[in-house]
CSV table of C-alpha atoms and ligand atoms in Angstrom, one decimal:
chain,number,residue,atom,x,y,z
A,1254,UNK,CA,91.8,98.8,74.5
A,1255,UNK,CA,90.2,99.8,77.8
A,1256,UNK,CA,87.0,101.7,78.1
A,1257,UNK,CA,87.7,103.9,81.2
A,1258,UNK,CA,84.1,104.4,82.1
A,1259,UNK,CA,83.4,101.8,84.7
A,1260,UNK,CA,86.9,100.4,84.6
A,1261,UNK,CA,88.8,99.5,87.8
A,1262,UNK,CA,92.2,101.1,87.9
A,1263,UNK,CA,95.0,100.7,90.5
A,1264,UNK,CA,97.5,103.5,90.8
A,1265,UNK,CA,100.7,103.1,92.9
A,1266,UNK,CA,102.2,106.1,94.6
A,1267,UNK,CA,98.8,107.8,94.2
A,1268,UNK,CA,99.0,110.0,97.3
A,1269,UNK,CA,100.5,113.0,95.6
A,1270,UNK,CA,102.2,114.3,92.4
A,1271,UNK,CA,101.7,112.5,89.1
A,1272,UNK,CA,99.9,109.6,90.8
A,1273,UNK,CA,97.3,111.8,92.4
A,1274,UNK,CA,96.7,113.8,89.2
A,1275,UNK,CA,96.4,110.5,87.3
A,1276,UNK,CA,93.9,109.1,89.7
A,1277,UNK,CA,91.9,112.3,89.5
A,1278,UNK,CA,92.0,112.3,85.7
A,1279,UNK,CA,90.9,108.6,85.6
A,1280,UNK,CA,88.0,109.3,88.0
A,1281,UNK,CA,87.0,112.3,85.8
A,1282,UNK,CA,86.8,109.8,82.9
A,1283,UNK,CA,84.5,107.5,84.8
A,1284,UNK,CA,87.0,104.9,86.3
A,1285,UNK,CA,86.8,103.5,89.8
A,1286,UNK,CA,90.3,104.2,91.2
A,1287,UNK,CA,92.3,102.6,94.0
A,1288,UNK,CA,95.4,104.4,95.1
A,1289,UNK,CA,98.2,102.6,97.0
A,1290,UNK,CA,100.9,104.5,98.8
A,1291,UNK,CA,103.6,104.1,101.4
A,1292,UNK,CA,102.4,107.3,102.9
A,1293,UNK,CA,98.9,106.1,104.0
A,1294,UNK,CA,97.9,109.4,105.8
A,1295,UNK,CA,98.5,111.4,102.6
A,1296,UNK,CA,96.8,108.7,100.4
A,1297,UNK,CA,93.7,108.6,102.7
A,1298,UNK,CA,93.4,112.4,102.5
A,1299,UNK,CA,93.8,112.4,98.7
A,1300,UNK,CA,91.3,109.6,98.4
A,1301,UNK,CA,88.7,111.6,100.3
A,1302,UNK,CA,89.4,114.7,98.2
A,1303,UNK,CA,89.2,113.1,94.8
A,1304,UNK,CA,86.8,110.2,95.3
A,1305,UNK,CA,89.3,107.3,95.2
A,1306,UNK,CA,89.9,104.4,97.6
A,1307,UNK,CA,93.2,104.4,99.5
A,1308,UNK,CA,95.1,101.3,100.6
A,1309,UNK,CA,98.5,100.9,102.3
A,1310,UNK,CA,101.2,99.9,99.8
A,1311,UNK,CA,104.9,99.5,99.8
A,1312,UNK,CA,105.7,98.5,96.2
A,1313,UNK,CA,109.0,97.0,97.2
A,1314,UNK,CA,107.2,94.4,99.4
A,1315,UNK,CA,105.5,91.6,97.5
A,1316,UNK,CA,103.1,90.8,100.3
A,1317,UNK,CA,102.0,94.4,100.5
A,1318,UNK,CA,101.6,94.6,96.7
A,1319,UNK,CA,99.5,91.4,96.7
A,1320,UNK,CA,97.3,92.8,99.5
A,1321,UNK,CA,96.7,96.0,97.7
A,1322,UNK,CA,95.7,94.2,94.4
A,1323,UNK,CA,93.6,91.7,96.3
A,1324,UNK,CA,91.7,94.4,98.1
A,1325,UNK,CA,91.1,96.3,94.9
A,1326,UNK,CA,90.1,93.2,93.0
A,1327,UNK,CA,87.9,91.7,95.7
A,1328,UNK,CA,84.6,92.7,94.0
A,1329,UNK,CA,85.6,92.5,90.4
A,1330,UNK,CA,88.7,92.4,88.2
A,1331,UNK,CA,91.4,95.0,87.8
A,1332,UNK,CA,91.3,96.5,84.3
A,1333,UNK,CA,94.3,98.7,84.5
A,1334,UNK,CA,97.4,99.0,86.6
A,1335,UNK,CA,99.5,102.2,86.7
A,1336,UNK,CA,102.9,101.6,88.1
A,1337,UNK,CA,103.7,105.1,89.1
A,1338,UNK,CA,105.5,105.1,92.5
A,1339,UNK,CA,109.1,106.3,92.2
A,1340,UNK,CA,111.9,108.1,94.0
A,1341,UNK,CA,114.9,110.1,92.8
A,1342,UNK,CA,118.3,110.6,94.5
A,1343,UNK,CA,120.7,113.1,93.1
A,1344,UNK,CA,124.4,113.6,93.1
A,1345,UNK,CA,127.6,111.8,92.1
A,1346,UNK,CA,127.2,108.1,92.0
A,1347,UNK,CA,130.3,107.3,94.0
A,1348,UNK,CA,129.1,109.6,96.8
A,1349,UNK,CA,125.8,107.8,97.2
A,1350,UNK,CA,125.0,105.3,99.9
A,1351,UNK,CA,124.8,101.9,98.4
A,1352,UNK,CA,121.7,101.0,100.4
A,1353,UNK,CA,120.0,104.1,98.9
A,1354,UNK,CA,121.0,103.0,95.4
A,1355,UNK,CA,119.5,99.6,95.9
A,1356,UNK,CA,116.3,101.2,97.3
A,1357,UNK,CA,116.0,103.4,94.3
A,1358,UNK,CA,116.3,100.4,91.9
A,1359,UNK,CA,113.8,98.4,94.0
A,1360,UNK,CA,111.1,101.2,94.0
A,1361,UNK,CA,111.6,102.4,90.4
A,1362,UNK,CA,112.3,99.1,88.6
A,1363,UNK,CA,111.9,96.0,90.8
A,1364,UNK,CA,108.4,97.1,91.9
A,1365,UNK,CA,107.3,97.6,88.3
A,1366,UNK,CA,108.2,94.0,87.5
A,1367,UNK,CA,106.5,92.8,90.7
A,1368,UNK,CA,103.3,94.7,90.0
A,1369,UNK,CA,103.1,93.4,86.4
A,1370,UNK,CA,103.8,89.8,87.5
A,1371,UNK,CA,101.0,90.0,90.1
A,1372,UNK,CA,98.3,91.6,87.8
A,1373,UNK,CA,99.1,89.8,84.6
A,1374,UNK,CA,97.7,86.3,85.2
A,1375,UNK,CA,94.2,87.6,85.7
A,1376,UNK,CA,94.4,90.0,82.8
A,1377,UNK,CA,95.6,87.3,80.4
A,1378,UNK,CA,92.9,84.9,81.5
A,1379,UNK,CA,90.3,87.6,80.8
A,1380,UNK,CA,92.1,88.7,77.7
A,1381,UNK,CA,91.6,92.2,78.8
A,1382,UNK,CA,93.9,94.6,80.6
A,1383,UNK,CA,96.1,97.7,80.3
A,1384,UNK,CA,99.4,98.3,82.1
A,1385,UNK,CA,101.0,101.7,82.3
A,1386,UNK,CA,104.6,102.0,83.5
A,1387,UNK,CA,105.6,105.5,84.4
A,1388,UNK,CA,109.2,105.8,83.3
A,1389,UNK,CA,110.8,109.2,82.5
A,1390,UNK,CA,112.8,110.9,79.7
A,1391,UNK,CA,115.7,109.7,81.9
A,1392,UNK,CA,114.8,106.3,80.4
A,1393,UNK,CA,115.8,107.5,76.9
A,1394,UNK,CA,118.4,110.2,77.7
A,1395,UNK,CA,121.2,109.7,80.2
A,1396,UNK,CA,121.8,112.5,82.7
A,1397,UNK,CA,124.9,112.7,84.9
A,1398,UNK,CA,124.0,113.2,88.5
A,1399,UNK,CA,121.1,110.8,88.4
A,1400,UNK,CA,122.9,107.6,87.1
A,1401,UNK,CA,120.9,105.2,89.2
A,1402,UNK,CA,117.6,106.9,88.3
A,1403,UNK,CA,118.6,106.6,84.6
A,1404,UNK,CA,119.4,102.9,85.1
A,1405,UNK,CA,116.0,102.3,86.7
A,1406,UNK,CA,114.1,104.2,84.0
A,1407,UNK,CA,116.0,102.7,81.0
A,1408,UNK,CA,115.1,99.4,82.7
A,1409,UNK,CA,111.4,100.2,82.9
A,1410,UNK,CA,111.4,101.3,79.2
A,1411,UNK,CA,113.3,98.1,78.1
A,1412,UNK,CA,111.1,95.9,80.2
A,1413,UNK,CA,107.9,97.5,78.9
A,1414,UNK,CA,109.0,97.2,75.3
A,1415,UNK,CA,109.9,93.5,75.6
A,1416,UNK,CA,106.7,92.7,77.6
A,1417,UNK,CA,104.5,94.5,75.0
A,1418,UNK,CA,105.9,92.3,72.2
A,1419,UNK,CA,105.5,89.3,74.4
A,1420,UNK,CA,101.9,90.1,75.1
A,1421,UNK,CA,100.9,90.9,71.5
A,1422,UNK,CA,97.6,89.3,70.6
A,1423,UNK,CA,96.9,88.5,74.3
A,1424,UNK,CA,94.3,91.3,74.8
A,1425,UNK,CA,96.7,92.9,77.4
A,1426,UNK,CA,98.5,96.1,76.4
A,1427,UNK,CA,101.5,97.9,77.8
A,1428,UNK,CA,102.4,101.5,77.6
A,1429,UNK,CA,105.4,103.3,79.1
A,1430,UNK,CA,104.9,107.0,79.7
A,1431,UNK,CA,108.1,109.1,79.7
A,1432,UNK,CA,107.6,112.5,81.2
A,1433,UNK,CA,110.1,115.3,81.2
A,1434,UNK,CA,110.7,117.2,84.4
A,1435,UNK,CA,107.4,117.7,86.3
A,1436,UNK,CA,106.4,120.0,89.1
A,1437,UNK,CA,106.1,117.6,92.0
A,1438,UNK,CA,107.9,117.0,95.3
A,1439,UNK,CA,110.4,114.8,93.4
A,1440,UNK,CA,111.9,117.8,91.7
A,1441,UNK,CA,111.9,120.1,94.8
A,1442,UNK,CA,115.1,122.0,95.1
A,1443,UNK,CA,116.4,120.6,91.7
A,1444,UNK,CA,118.1,123.2,89.4
A,1445,UNK,CA,116.3,122.7,86.1
A,1446,UNK,CA,117.8,124.7,83.3
A,1447,UNK,CA,116.5,124.9,79.7
A,1448,UNK,CA,114.1,122.1,80.1
A,1449,UNK,CA,110.4,121.8,79.5
A,1450,UNK,CA,108.6,121.7,82.9
A,1451,UNK,CA,105.3,119.9,83.0
A,1452,UNK,CA,102.4,119.9,85.4
A,1453,UNK,CA,101.3,116.6,86.9
A,1454,UNK,CA,98.0,117.0,85.0
A,1455,UNK,CA,99.8,117.0,81.6
A,1456,UNK,CA,101.3,113.6,82.5
A,1457,UNK,CA,98.0,112.4,83.9
A,1458,UNK,CA,96.3,113.1,80.6
A,1459,UNK,CA,98.9,111.1,78.8
A,1460,UNK,CA,98.5,108.1,81.1
A,1461,UNK,CA,94.7,108.2,80.8
A,1462,UNK,CA,94.9,108.6,77.0
A,1463,UNK,CA,97.0,105.5,76.7
A,1464,UNK,CA,93.9,103.4,77.6
A,1465,UNK,CA,92.5,104.4,74.2
A,1466,UNK,CA,95.4,104.2,71.8
A,1467,UNK,CA,97.9,101.5,71.0
A,1468,UNK,CA,101.2,103.2,71.4
A,1469,UNK,CA,104.0,101.5,73.4
A,1470,UNK,CA,105.9,104.6,74.4
A,1471,UNK,CA,104.6,108.1,75.0
A,1472,UNK,CA,106.9,110.9,75.8
A,1473,UNK,CA,105.4,114.0,77.5
A,1474,UNK,CA,105.6,116.4,75.7
A,1475,UNK,CA,105.3,114.4,72.5
A,1476,UNK,CA,107.9,116.4,70.6
A,1477,UNK,CA,110.7,115.0,72.8
A,1478,UNK,CA,110.2,111.5,71.3
A,1479,UNK,CA,113.2,111.6,69.0
A,1480,UNK,CA,115.6,112.6,71.8
A,1481,UNK,CA,116.7,109.1,72.5
A,1482,UNK,CA,117.8,108.7,68.9
A,1483,UNK,CA,119.6,112.1,69.0
A,1484,UNK,CA,121.5,110.8,72.0
A,1485,UNK,CA,122.5,107.6,70.1
A,1486,UNK,CA,123.6,109.5,67.0
A,1487,UNK,CA,125.4,112.5,68.4
A,1488,UNK,CA,129.2,112.3,68.7
A,1489,UNK,CA,130.2,112.1,72.3
A,1490,UNK,CA,132.1,115.4,72.7
A,1491,UNK,CA,129.1,117.3,71.2
A,1492,UNK,CA,126.7,115.3,73.4
A,1493,UNK,CA,128.7,116.1,76.6
A,1494,UNK,CA,128.8,119.8,75.7
A,1495,UNK,CA,125.1,119.8,75.1
A,1496,UNK,CA,124.4,118.1,78.4
A,1497,UNK,CA,126.5,120.6,80.3
A,1498,UNK,CA,124.7,123.4,78.4
A,1499,UNK,CA,121.3,122.1,79.3
A,1500,UNK,CA,122.1,120.7,82.8
A,1501,UNK,CA,124.6,123.3,84.0
A,1502,UNK,CA,128.2,122.7,85.1
A,1503,UNK,CA,127.2,121.1,88.4
A,1504,UNK,CA,125.5,117.8,87.4
A,1505,UNK,CA,122.9,116.6,89.8
A,1506,UNK,CA,123.0,119.9,91.6
A,1507,UNK,CA,120.2,120.8,94.0
A,1508,UNK,CA,119.4,123.0,96.9
A,1509,UNK,CA,119.7,120.8,100.0
A,1510,UNK,CA,117.4,123.0,102.1
A,1511,UNK,CA,114.6,123.0,99.6
A,1512,UNK,CA,115.1,119.3,99.0
A,1513,UNK,CA,115.3,118.2,102.7
A,1514,UNK,CA,111.6,117.5,103.2
A,1515,UNK,CA,111.5,115.3,100.1
A,1516,UNK,CA,114.6,113.3,101.1
A,1517,UNK,CA,113.3,112.9,104.7
A,1518,UNK,CA,110.0,111.6,103.3
A,1519,UNK,CA,111.4,109.0,100.9
A,1520,UNK,CA,113.7,107.5,103.5
A,1521,UNK,CA,111.0,107.5,106.3
A,1522,UNK,CA,110.5,104.1,108.0
B,1846,NAD,N1,108.5,114.7,88.8
B,1846,NAD,C1,109.2,114.5,87.7
B,1846,NAD,O1,110.0,115.4,87.3
B,1846,NAD,C2,109.2,113.2,87.0
B,1846,NAD,C3,109.6,113.1,85.7
B,1846,NAD,C4,109.5,111.9,85.0
B,1846,NAD,C5,109.0,110.8,85.6
B,1846,NAD,N2,108.6,110.9,86.9
B,1846,NAD,C6,108.1,109.6,87.6
B,1846,NAD,O2,106.8,109.8,87.9
B,1846,NAD,C7,106.5,109.0,89.0
B,1846,NAD,C8,105.8,109.8,90.1
B,1846,NAD,O3,106.7,110.7,90.6
B,1846,NAD,P1,106.2,112.1,91.2
B,1846,NAD,O4,107.1,113.2,90.6
B,1846,NAD,O5,104.8,112.2,91.3
B,1846,NAD,O6,106.8,111.9,92.7
B,1846,NAD,P2,106.2,112.3,94.2
B,1846,NAD,O7,107.3,112.2,95.1
B,1846,NAD,O8,105.4,113.6,94.1
B,1846,NAD,O9,105.1,111.1,94.4
B,1846,NAD,C9,105.5,109.8,94.5
B,1846,NAD,C10,104.6,109.0,95.4
B,1846,NAD,O10,105.1,107.6,95.4
B,1846,NAD,C11,105.0,107.2,96.7
B,1846,NAD,N3,106.0,106.1,97.0
B,1846,NAD,C12,107.4,106.2,97.0
B,1846,NAD,N4,107.9,105.1,97.4
B,1846,NAD,C13,106.9,104.2,97.5
B,1846,NAD,C14,106.8,102.8,97.8
B,1846,NAD,N5,107.9,102.1,98.1
B,1846,NAD,N6,105.6,102.2,97.8
B,1846,NAD,C15,104.5,102.9,97.6
B,1846,NAD,N7,104.5,104.3,97.3
B,1846,NAD,C16,105.7,104.9,97.3
B,1846,NAD,C17,105.3,108.4,97.6
B,1846,NAD,O11,104.9,108.3,98.9
B,1846,NAD,C18,104.6,109.5,96.8
B,1846,NAD,O12,103.3,109.7,97.3
B,1846,NAD,C19,107.8,108.3,89.5
B,1846,NAD,O13,107.9,107.1,88.9
B,1846,NAD,C20,108.8,109.3,88.9
B,1846,NAD,O14,110.1,108.6,88.7
B,1846,NAD,C21,108.7,112.1,87.6
């Protein structure tokens, strides 16, 4: 696996939230960290505060992704890539703008494939590298009101699982990290009922730990790991009742005032 001390790590969406906490944790463990983000002003500020290097990055743009990785890899190879950038829309699927749906898939799933495709050749050549794809519990458990998000995160989990098998024996390892709801801008204004709520630091520790173990999937918290199986095995009427009990009657409900800044930000530019 990867020794973090002295390793070079790229974190996408590192300006804030889970990405920022991850970058900070990796630096504390001795890594040299590059953060890429669409919000360059925030990334630059974060970089100064935590001791990382910031670079502009739009993960949905292959040219931008190449430039980020080339800059980070200019003076030595990239040992670890954390595909973290992600966005979340909420509400009934039929009510959503199709362009926004495509955007969510492009950021959350398409960009993960792009990042892996770009970083993998060098890692395979060196027979050394670790890739972390930040998925979500929504990649194991379906939730009405975030259907596109679920599709993207199930996609990330499936892709990571297949890729991990494909790369077995290559010296390159893949872990998907599946956090439950976490206190970041992404959940601002979201009505979370009866769910464990994590800090970004808890997720960051799971991402950093994955460099040292050989687990393909890590849920945060760990005790949620069997939830996917529970969803598969529970009869539908019970399952739907349970989802209503945990999620509330209004699936995908959120406070539009509290969520406005987040939504404005993810659709900027
Ligand atoms: N917050 C949660 O409850 C939660 C739970 C499970 C999984 N996740 C996942 O964790 C990851 C990080 O989410 P977060 O909660 O820290 O969100 P966040 O909104 O706090 O941070 C996401 C960062 O990604 C950046 N970003 C967005 N689109 C980008 C793009 N096209 N190119 C480059 N950067 C881009 C944003 O500018 C932002 O800095 C996401 O993949 C998310 O789906 C979050």
